[in-house]
Short mmCIF file of C-alpha atoms in Angstrom, two decimals:
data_model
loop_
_atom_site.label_atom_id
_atom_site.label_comp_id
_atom_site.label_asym_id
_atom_site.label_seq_id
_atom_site.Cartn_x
_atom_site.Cartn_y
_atom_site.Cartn_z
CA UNK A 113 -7.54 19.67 23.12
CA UNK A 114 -6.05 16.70 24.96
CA UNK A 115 -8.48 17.03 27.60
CA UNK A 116 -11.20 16.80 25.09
CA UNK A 117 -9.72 13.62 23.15
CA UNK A 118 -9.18 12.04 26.63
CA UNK A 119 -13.00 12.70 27.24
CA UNK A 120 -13.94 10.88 24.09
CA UNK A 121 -11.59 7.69 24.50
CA UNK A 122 -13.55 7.63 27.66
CA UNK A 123 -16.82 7.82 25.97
CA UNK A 124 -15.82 5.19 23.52
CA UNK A 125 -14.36 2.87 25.47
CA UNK A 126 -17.01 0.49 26.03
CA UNK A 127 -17.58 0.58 22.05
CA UNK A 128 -13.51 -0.75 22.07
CA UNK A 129 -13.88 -3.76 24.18
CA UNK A 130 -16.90 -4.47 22.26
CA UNK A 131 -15.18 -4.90 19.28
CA UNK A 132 -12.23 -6.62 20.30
CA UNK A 133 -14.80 -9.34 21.95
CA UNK A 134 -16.43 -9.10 17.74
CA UNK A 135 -13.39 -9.32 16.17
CA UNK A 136 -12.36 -12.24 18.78
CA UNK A 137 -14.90 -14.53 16.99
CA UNK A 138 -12.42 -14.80 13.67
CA UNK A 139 -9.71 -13.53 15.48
CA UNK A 140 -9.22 -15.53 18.66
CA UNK A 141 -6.37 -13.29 20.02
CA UNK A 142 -8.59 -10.53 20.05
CA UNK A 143 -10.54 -11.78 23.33
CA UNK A 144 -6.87 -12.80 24.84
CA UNK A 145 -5.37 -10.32 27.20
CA UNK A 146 -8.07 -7.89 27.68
CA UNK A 147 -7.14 -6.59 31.25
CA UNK A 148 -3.68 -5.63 29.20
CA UNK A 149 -5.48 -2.98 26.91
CA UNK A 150 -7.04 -1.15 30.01
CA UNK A 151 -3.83 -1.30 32.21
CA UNK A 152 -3.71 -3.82 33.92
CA UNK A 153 -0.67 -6.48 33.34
CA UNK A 154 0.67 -9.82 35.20
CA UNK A 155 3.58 -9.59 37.36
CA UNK A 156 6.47 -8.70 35.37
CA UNK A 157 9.92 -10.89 35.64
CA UNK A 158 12.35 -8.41 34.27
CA UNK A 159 11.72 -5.57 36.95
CA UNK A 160 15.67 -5.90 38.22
CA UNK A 161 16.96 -5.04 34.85
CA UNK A 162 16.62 -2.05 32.81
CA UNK A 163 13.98 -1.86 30.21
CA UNK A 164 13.80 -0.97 26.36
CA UNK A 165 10.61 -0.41 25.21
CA UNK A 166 9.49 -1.04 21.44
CA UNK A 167 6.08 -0.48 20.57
CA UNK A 168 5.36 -2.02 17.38
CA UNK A 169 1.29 -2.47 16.49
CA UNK A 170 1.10 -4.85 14.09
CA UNK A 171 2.33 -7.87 12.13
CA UNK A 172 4.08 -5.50 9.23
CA UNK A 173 5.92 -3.52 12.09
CA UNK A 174 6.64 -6.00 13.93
CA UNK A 175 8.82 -7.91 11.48
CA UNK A 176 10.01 -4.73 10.22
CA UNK A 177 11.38 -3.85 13.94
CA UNK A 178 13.05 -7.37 14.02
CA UNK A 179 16.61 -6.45 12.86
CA UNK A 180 16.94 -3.31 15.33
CA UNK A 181 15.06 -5.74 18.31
CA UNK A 182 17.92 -8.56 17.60
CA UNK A 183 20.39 -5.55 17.82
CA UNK A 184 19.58 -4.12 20.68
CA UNK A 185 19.50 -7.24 22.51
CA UNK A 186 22.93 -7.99 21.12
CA UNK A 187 24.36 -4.65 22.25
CA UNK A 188 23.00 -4.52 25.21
CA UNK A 189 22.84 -8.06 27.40
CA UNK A 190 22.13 -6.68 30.76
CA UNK A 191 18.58 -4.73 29.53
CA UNK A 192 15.62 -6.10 29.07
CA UNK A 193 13.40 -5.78 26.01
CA UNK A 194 9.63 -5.13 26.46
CA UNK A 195 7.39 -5.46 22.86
CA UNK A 196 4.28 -4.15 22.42
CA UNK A 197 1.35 -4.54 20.35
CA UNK A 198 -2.09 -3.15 19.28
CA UNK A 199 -3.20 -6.18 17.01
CA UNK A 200 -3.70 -10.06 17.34
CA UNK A 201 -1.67 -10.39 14.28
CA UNK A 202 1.25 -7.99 15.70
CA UNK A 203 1.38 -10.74 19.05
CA UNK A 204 1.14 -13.82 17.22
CA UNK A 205 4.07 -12.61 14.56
CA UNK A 206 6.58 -11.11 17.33
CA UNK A 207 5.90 -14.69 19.47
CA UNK A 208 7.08 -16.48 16.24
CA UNK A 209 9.92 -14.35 15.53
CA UNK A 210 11.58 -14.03 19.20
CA UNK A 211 10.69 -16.82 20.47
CA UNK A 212 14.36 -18.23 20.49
CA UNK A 213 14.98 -14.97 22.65
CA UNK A 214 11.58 -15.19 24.54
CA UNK A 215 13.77 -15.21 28.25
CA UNK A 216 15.18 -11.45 27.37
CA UNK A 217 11.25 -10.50 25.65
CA UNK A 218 8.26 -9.60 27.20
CA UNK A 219 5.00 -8.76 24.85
CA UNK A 220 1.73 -7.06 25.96
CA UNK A 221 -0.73 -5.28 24.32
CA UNK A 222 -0.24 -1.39 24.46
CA UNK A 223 -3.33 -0.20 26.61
CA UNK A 224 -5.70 2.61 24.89
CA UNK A 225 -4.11 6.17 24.84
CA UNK A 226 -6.28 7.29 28.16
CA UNK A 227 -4.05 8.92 30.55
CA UNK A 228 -4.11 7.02 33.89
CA UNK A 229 -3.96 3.74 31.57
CA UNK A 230 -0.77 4.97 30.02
CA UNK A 231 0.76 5.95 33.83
CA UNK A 232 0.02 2.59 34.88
CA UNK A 233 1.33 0.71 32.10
CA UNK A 234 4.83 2.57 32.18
CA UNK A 235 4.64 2.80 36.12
CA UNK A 236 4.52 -1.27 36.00
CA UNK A 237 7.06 -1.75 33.43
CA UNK A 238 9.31 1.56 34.00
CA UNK A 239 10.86 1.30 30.75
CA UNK A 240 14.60 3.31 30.37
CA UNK A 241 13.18 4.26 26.63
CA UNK A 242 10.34 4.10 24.49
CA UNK A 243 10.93 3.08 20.38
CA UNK A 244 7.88 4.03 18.60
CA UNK A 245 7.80 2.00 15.06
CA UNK A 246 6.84 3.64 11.86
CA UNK A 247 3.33 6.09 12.72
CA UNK A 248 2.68 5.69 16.03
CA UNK A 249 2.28 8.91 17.36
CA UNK A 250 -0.28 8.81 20.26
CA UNK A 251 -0.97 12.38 22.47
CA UNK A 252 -1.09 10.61 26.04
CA UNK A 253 1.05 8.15 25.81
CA UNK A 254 3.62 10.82 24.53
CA UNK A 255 2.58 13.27 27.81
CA UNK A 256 2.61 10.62 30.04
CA UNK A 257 6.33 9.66 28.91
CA UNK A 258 7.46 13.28 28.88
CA UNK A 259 5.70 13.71 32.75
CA UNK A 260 7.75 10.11 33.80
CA UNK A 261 11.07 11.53 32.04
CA UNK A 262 10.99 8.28 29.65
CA UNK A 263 12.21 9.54 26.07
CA UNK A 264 10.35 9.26 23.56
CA UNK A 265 12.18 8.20 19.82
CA UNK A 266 10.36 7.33 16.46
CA UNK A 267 12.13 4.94 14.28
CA UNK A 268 11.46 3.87 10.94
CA UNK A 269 9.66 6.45 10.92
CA UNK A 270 7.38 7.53 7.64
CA UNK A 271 4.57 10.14 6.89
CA UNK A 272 2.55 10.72 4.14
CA UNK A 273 1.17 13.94 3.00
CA UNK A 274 -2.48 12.49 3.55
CA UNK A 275 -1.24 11.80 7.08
CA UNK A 276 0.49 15.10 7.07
CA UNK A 277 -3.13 17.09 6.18
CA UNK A 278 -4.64 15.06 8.63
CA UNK A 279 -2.16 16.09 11.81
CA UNK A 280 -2.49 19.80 10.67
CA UNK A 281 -6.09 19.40 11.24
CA UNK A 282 -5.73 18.24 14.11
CA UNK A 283 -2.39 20.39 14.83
CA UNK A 284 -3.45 21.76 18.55
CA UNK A 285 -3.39 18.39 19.76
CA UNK A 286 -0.58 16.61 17.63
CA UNK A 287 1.64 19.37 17.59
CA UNK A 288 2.87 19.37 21.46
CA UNK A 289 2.84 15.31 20.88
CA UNK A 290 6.03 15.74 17.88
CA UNK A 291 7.47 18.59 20.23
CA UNK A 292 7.98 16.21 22.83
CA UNK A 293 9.42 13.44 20.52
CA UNK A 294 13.09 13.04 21.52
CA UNK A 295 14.59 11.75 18.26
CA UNK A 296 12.97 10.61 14.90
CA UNK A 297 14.74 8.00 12.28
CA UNK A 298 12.91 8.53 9.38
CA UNK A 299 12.30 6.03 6.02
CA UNK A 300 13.35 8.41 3.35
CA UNK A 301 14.10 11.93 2.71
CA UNK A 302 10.22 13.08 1.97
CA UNK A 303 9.25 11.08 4.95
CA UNK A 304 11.36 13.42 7.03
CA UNK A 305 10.91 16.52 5.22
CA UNK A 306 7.09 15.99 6.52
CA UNK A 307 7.86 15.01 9.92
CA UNK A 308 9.83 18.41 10.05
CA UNK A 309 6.63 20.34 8.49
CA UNK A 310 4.82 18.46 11.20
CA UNK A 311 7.11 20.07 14.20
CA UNK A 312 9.62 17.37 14.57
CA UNK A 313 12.98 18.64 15.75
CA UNK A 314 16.27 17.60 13.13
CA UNK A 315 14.67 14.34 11.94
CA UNK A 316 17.28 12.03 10.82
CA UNK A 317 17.04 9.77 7.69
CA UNK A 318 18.23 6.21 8.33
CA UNK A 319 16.29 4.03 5.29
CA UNK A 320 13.92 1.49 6.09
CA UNK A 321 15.18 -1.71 8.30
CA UNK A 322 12.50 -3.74 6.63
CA UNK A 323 16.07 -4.05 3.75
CA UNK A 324 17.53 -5.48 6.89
CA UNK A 325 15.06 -8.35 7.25
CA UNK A 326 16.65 -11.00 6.21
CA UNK A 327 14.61 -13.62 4.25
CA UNK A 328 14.11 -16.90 5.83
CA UNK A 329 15.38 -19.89 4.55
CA UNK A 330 12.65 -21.96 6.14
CA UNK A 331 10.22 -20.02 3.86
CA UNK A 332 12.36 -20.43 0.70
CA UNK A 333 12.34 -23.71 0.94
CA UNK A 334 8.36 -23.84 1.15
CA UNK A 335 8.13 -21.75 -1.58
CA UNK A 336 10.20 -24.49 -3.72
CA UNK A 337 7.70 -26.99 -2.17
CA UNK A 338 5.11 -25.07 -3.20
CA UNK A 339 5.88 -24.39 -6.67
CA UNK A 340 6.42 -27.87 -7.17
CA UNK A 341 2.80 -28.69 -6.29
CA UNK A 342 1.93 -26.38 -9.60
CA UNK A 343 3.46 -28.31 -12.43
CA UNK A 344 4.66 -26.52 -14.96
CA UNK A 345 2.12 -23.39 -14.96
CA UNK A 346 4.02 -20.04 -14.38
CA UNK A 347 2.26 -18.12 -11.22
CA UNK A 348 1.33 -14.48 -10.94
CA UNK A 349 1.53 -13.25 -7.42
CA UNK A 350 -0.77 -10.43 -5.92
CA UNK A 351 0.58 -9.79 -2.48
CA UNK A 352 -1.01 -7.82 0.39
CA UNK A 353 -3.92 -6.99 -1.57
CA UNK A 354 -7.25 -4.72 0.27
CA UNK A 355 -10.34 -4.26 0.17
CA UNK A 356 -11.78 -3.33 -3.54
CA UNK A 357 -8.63 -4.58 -5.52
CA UNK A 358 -9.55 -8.35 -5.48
CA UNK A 359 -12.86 -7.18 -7.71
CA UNK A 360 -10.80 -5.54 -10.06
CA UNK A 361 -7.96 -8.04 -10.25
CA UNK A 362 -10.69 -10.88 -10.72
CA UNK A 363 -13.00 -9.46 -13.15
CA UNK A 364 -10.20 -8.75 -15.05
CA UNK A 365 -8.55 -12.27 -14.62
CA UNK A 366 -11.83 -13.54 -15.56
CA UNK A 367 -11.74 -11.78 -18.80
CA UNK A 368 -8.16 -12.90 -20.41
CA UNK A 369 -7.97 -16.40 -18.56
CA UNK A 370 -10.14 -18.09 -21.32
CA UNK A 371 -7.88 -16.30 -24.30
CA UNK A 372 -4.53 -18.10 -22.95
CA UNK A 373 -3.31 -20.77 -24.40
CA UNK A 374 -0.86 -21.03 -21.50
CA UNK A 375 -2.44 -20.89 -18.27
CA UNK A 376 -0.65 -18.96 -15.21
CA UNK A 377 -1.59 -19.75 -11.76
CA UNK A 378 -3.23 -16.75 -9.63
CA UNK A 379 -2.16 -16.49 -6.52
CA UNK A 380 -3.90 -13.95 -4.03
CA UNK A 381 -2.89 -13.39 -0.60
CA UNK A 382 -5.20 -10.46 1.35
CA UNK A 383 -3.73 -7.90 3.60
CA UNK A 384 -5.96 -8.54 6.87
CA UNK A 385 -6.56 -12.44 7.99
CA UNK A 386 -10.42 -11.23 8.60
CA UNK A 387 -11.03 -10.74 4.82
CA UNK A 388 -9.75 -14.37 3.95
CA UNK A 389 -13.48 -15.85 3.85
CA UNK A 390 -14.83 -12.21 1.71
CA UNK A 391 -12.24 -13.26 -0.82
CA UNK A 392 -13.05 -16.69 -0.65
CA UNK A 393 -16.76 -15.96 -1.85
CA UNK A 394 -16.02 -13.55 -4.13
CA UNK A 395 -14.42 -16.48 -5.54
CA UNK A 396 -17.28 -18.82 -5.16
CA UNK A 397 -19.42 -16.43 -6.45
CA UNK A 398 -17.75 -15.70 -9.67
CA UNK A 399 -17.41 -19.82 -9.84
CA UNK A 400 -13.51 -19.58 -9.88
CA UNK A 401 -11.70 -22.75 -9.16
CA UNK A 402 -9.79 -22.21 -6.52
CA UNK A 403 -7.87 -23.93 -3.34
CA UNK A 404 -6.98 -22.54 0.08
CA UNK A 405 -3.32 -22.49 1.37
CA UNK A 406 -4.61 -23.75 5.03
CA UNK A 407 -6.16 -26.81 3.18
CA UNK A 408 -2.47 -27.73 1.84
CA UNK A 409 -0.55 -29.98 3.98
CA UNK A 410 2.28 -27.82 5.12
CA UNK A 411 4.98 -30.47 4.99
CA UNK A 412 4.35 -32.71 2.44
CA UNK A 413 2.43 -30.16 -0.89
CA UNK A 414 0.34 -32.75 -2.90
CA UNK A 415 0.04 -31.57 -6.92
CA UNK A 416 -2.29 -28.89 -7.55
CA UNK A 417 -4.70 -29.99 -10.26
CA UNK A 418 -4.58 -27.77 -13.41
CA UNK A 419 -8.48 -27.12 -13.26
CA UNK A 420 -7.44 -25.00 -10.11
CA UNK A 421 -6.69 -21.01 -11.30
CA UNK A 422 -6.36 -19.36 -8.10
CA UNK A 423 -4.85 -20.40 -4.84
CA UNK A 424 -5.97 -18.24 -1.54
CA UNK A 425 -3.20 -17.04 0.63
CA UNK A 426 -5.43 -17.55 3.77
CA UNK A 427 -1.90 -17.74 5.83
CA UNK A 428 0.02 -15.89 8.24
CA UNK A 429 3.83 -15.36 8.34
CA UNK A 430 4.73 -17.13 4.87
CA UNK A 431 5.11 -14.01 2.26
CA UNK A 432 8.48 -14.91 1.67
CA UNK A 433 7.17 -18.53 0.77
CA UNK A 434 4.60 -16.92 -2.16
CA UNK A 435 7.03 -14.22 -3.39
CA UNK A 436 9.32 -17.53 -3.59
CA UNK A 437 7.07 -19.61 -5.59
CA UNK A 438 5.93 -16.53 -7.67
CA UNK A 439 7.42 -15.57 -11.07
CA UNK A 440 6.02 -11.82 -11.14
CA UNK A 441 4.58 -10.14 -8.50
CA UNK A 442 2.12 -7.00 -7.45
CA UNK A 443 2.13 -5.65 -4.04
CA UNK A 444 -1.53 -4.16 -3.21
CA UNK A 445 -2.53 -1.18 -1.81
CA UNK A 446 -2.06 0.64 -4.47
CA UNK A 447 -4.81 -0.33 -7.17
CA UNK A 448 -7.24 1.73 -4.99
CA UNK A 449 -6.10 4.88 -3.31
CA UNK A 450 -4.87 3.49 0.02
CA UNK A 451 -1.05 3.94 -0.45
CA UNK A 452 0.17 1.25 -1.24
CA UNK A 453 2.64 -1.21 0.39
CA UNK A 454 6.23 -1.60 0.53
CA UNK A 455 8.17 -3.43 -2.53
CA UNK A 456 11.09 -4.53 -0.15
CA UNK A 457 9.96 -8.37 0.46
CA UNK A 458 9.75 -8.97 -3.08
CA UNK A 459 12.73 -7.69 -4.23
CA UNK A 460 14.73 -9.65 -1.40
CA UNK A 461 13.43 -12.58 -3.70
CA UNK A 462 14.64 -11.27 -6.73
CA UNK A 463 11.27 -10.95 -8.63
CA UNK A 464 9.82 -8.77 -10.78
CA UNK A 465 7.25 -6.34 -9.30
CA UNK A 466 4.47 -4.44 -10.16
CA UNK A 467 2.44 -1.61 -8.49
CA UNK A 468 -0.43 0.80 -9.07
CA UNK A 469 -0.30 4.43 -9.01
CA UNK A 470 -1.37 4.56 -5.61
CA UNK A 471 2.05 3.99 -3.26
CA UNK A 472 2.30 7.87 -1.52
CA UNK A 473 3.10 5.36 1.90
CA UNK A 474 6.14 4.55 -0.04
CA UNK A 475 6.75 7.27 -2.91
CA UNK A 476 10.43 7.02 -2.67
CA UNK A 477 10.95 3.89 -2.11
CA UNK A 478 8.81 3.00 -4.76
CA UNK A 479 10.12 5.88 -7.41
CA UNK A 480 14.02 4.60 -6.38
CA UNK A 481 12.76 0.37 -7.58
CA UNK A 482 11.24 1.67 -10.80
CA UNK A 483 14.30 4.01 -11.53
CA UNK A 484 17.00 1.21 -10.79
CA UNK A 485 14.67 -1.02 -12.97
CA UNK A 486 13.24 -3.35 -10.59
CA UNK A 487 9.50 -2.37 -10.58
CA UNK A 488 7.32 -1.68 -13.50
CA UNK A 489 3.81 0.78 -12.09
CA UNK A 490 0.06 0.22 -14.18
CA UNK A 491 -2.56 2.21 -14.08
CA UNK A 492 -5.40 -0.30 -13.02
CA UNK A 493 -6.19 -4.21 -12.70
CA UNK A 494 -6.50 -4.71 -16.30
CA UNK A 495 -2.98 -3.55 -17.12
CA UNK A 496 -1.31 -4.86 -14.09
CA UNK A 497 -2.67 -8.18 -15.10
CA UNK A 498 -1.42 -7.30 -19.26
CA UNK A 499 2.08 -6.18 -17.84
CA UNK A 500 1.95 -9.84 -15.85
CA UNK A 501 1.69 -11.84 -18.61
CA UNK A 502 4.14 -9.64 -21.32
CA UNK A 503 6.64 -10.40 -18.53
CA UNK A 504 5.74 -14.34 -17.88
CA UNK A 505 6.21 -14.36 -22.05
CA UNK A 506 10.02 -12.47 -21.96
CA UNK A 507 12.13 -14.29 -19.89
CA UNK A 508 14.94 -12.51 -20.71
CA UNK A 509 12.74 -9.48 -19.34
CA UNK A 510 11.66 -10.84 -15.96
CA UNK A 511 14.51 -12.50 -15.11
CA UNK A 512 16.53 -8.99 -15.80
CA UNK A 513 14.26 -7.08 -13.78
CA UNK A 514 14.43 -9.77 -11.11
CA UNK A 515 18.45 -9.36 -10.85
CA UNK A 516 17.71 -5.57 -10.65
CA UNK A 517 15.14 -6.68 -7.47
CA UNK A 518 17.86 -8.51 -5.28
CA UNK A 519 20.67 -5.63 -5.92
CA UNK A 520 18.40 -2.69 -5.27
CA UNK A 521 17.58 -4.90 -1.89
CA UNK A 522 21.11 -5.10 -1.21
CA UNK A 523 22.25 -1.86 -1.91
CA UNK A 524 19.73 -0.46 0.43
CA UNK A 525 20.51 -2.21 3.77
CA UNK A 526 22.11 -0.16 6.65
CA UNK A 527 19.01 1.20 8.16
CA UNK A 528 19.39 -0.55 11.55
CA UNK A 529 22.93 0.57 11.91
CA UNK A 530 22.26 3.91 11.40
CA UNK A 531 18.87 3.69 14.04
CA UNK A 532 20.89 2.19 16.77
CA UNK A 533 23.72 5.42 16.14
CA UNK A 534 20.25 7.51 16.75
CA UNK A 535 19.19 5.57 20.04
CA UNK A 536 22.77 4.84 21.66
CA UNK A 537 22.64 8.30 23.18
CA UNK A 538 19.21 7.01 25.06
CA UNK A 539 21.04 3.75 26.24
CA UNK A 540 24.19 5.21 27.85
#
């Protein structure tokens, strides 16, 4: 079976360069570092010391893996770390983050899972361990690690039973990948209950390090900024939203905005930086009145005029700054049956959150906020967008749920500890 999928990364190679050059024209960092993604890599300045490996593929993983990189770097001086990447968005984020540590960090992009790509890249960087975050479970990179006696761990690790259906589908050829998984650090207790079902030996649960993520003050302060620029106008929030939920949340901001005698500021930040402009026209096209965040001056926020009901999130890096300048929030995904995203940024800022039905990427996490009274779930646009503005009308209410936020954010945080416990055995 790995044979065959080999054979068909082969085949669609070409396709794979294609569209990183297509993506490259919104994306810039898409057409940056090719030769990386098919094995071959610059000469590498750490090759004395011993390296950690953390593979992280995008932005959302990599600031979730930023409390356990900052660890291991702290715990162990004399390594190395090396941090990988599948997406423009993943680089960019992890140059920002570590860049006061950039002397003891390499990045690279991960090359595509073809075997004598894989051999090359860990023949060139020789890494002591490999830290897989969250999903990222690919066959040949797995065999080639297990044939060059690098383990293999999976931290913050989650699985949903869509994922779960998936892999047994496709069991001959991702069941000797978990086999040869060395140690798994799982999100939550279904998450690893899966992972088991999926033929992953005694996987540990550790909680999410994304609790450990502390928020920056830098963004904070923004947010204040921000808010400021608004006037008086309270401000809904829809964070991380995807494809098909902007419709809904729009037509159905469209049809109460005129009824309010108060009028609440919309803000709406998309999940993927390549959707900015869609959103934009679905704007335009419905003849909203709205502002981009890149057309603000970053330092200085001039006043927002009131005639302005939605402002575009068309930013990277500053979702603490909108969950800061919000007074309720939704976190997308889960309006439309993608599951969902996590709830853990927004209660680190003490706000009141919202979420659809949809959030089987983070059931538990997701049940545990409702249950400790920090998030409120709707069934659809229309009474996410009711639920919104009953809570920007009880203060009481939203400020309540908001305290609720912060302490099931604090009472949660740990995770990181507990992963390094599960990797120091690796390390020795």
């Amino acid at each position: 079976m790995r044979l065959l999928y080999s054979f068909i990364w082969g085949l669609s190679l070409p396709f794979a360069v294609f569209r990183l050059w297509w993506r490259g024209r919104r994306e810039p960092g898409y057409r940056q570092h090719i030769a990386e993604r098919l094995g071959f890599f610059p000469a590498y300045a750490a090759q004395q010391q011993p390296t950690i490996w953390v593979h992280a593929v995008s932005a959302g993983e990599t600031r979730a893996a930023e409390p356990l990189i900052r660890a291991l770097l702290e715990a162990y001086p004399q390594h190395h770390l090396l941090l990988t990447h599948m997406t423009a968005t993943g680089r960019e984020t992890g140059g920002k983050l570590f860049a006061d540590v950039s002397s003891r960090l390499t990045q690279a992009f991960l090359p595509y899972d073809i075997n004598w790509m894989m051999r090359r890249f860990l023949r060139h960087y020789s890494p002591r361990l490999c830290i897989l975050i969250e999903t990222e479970v690919w066959p040949n990179l797995i065999a080639q690690c297990k044939e060059l006696q690098v383990p293999v761990t999976l931290v913050n690790a989650r699985l949903s039973a869509k994922s779960l259906n998936k892999a047994r589908r496709l069991s001959a050829l991702m069941l000797p990948a978990a086999h040869a998984i060395s140690a798994v650090a799982a999100q939550s207790n279904p998450d690893a209950e899966r992972l088991a079902e999926l033929g992953i030996s005694q996987p540990q649960v550790t909680g999410n390090m994304k609790f450990d993520v502390s928020p920056p003050a830098l963004m904070a302060e923004r947010g204040i900024a921000l808010r400021r620029s608004f006037g008086e106008r309270q401000v809904i929030l829809c964070a991380s939203t995807r494809d098909g939920e902007e419709e809904l949340i729009l037509a159905a901001f469209q049809e109460q905005y005129p009824l309010l005698h108060e009028k609440p500021l919309l803000i709406i930040t998309p999940r993927h930086p390549q959707r900015f402009d869609q959103v934009a026209g679905m704007l335009e096209a419905r003849g909203i009145a709205y502002v981009r965040r890149s057309a603000l001056d970053h330092a200085t926020i001039a006043p927002i005029s009131g005639d302005v009901q939605v402002l575009l999130g068309d930013t990277m890096g500053e979702m603490y700054m909108y969950y800061a300048a919000a007074d309720v929030a939704f976190v997308g995904g889960s309006l439309v049956p993608l599951g969902g995203h996590n709830l853990i940024e927004a209660c680190a800022m003490g706000k009141a959150v919202l979420t659809g039905l949809h959030t089987f990427n983070f059931s538990e996490i997701t049940d545990q906020a409702i249950a400790a009274g920090a998030a409120l779930r709707v069934d659809g646009a229309r009474s996410m967008l009711r639920e919104a503005l009953a809570l920007l009308g009880d203060d009481k209410k939203r400020q309540t749920m908001g305290q609720h936020a912060h302490a099931f954010f604090l009472q949660h945080q740990g995770a990181t500890a507990r992963t390094m416990a599960t990797l120091a055995p690796f390390l020795i």
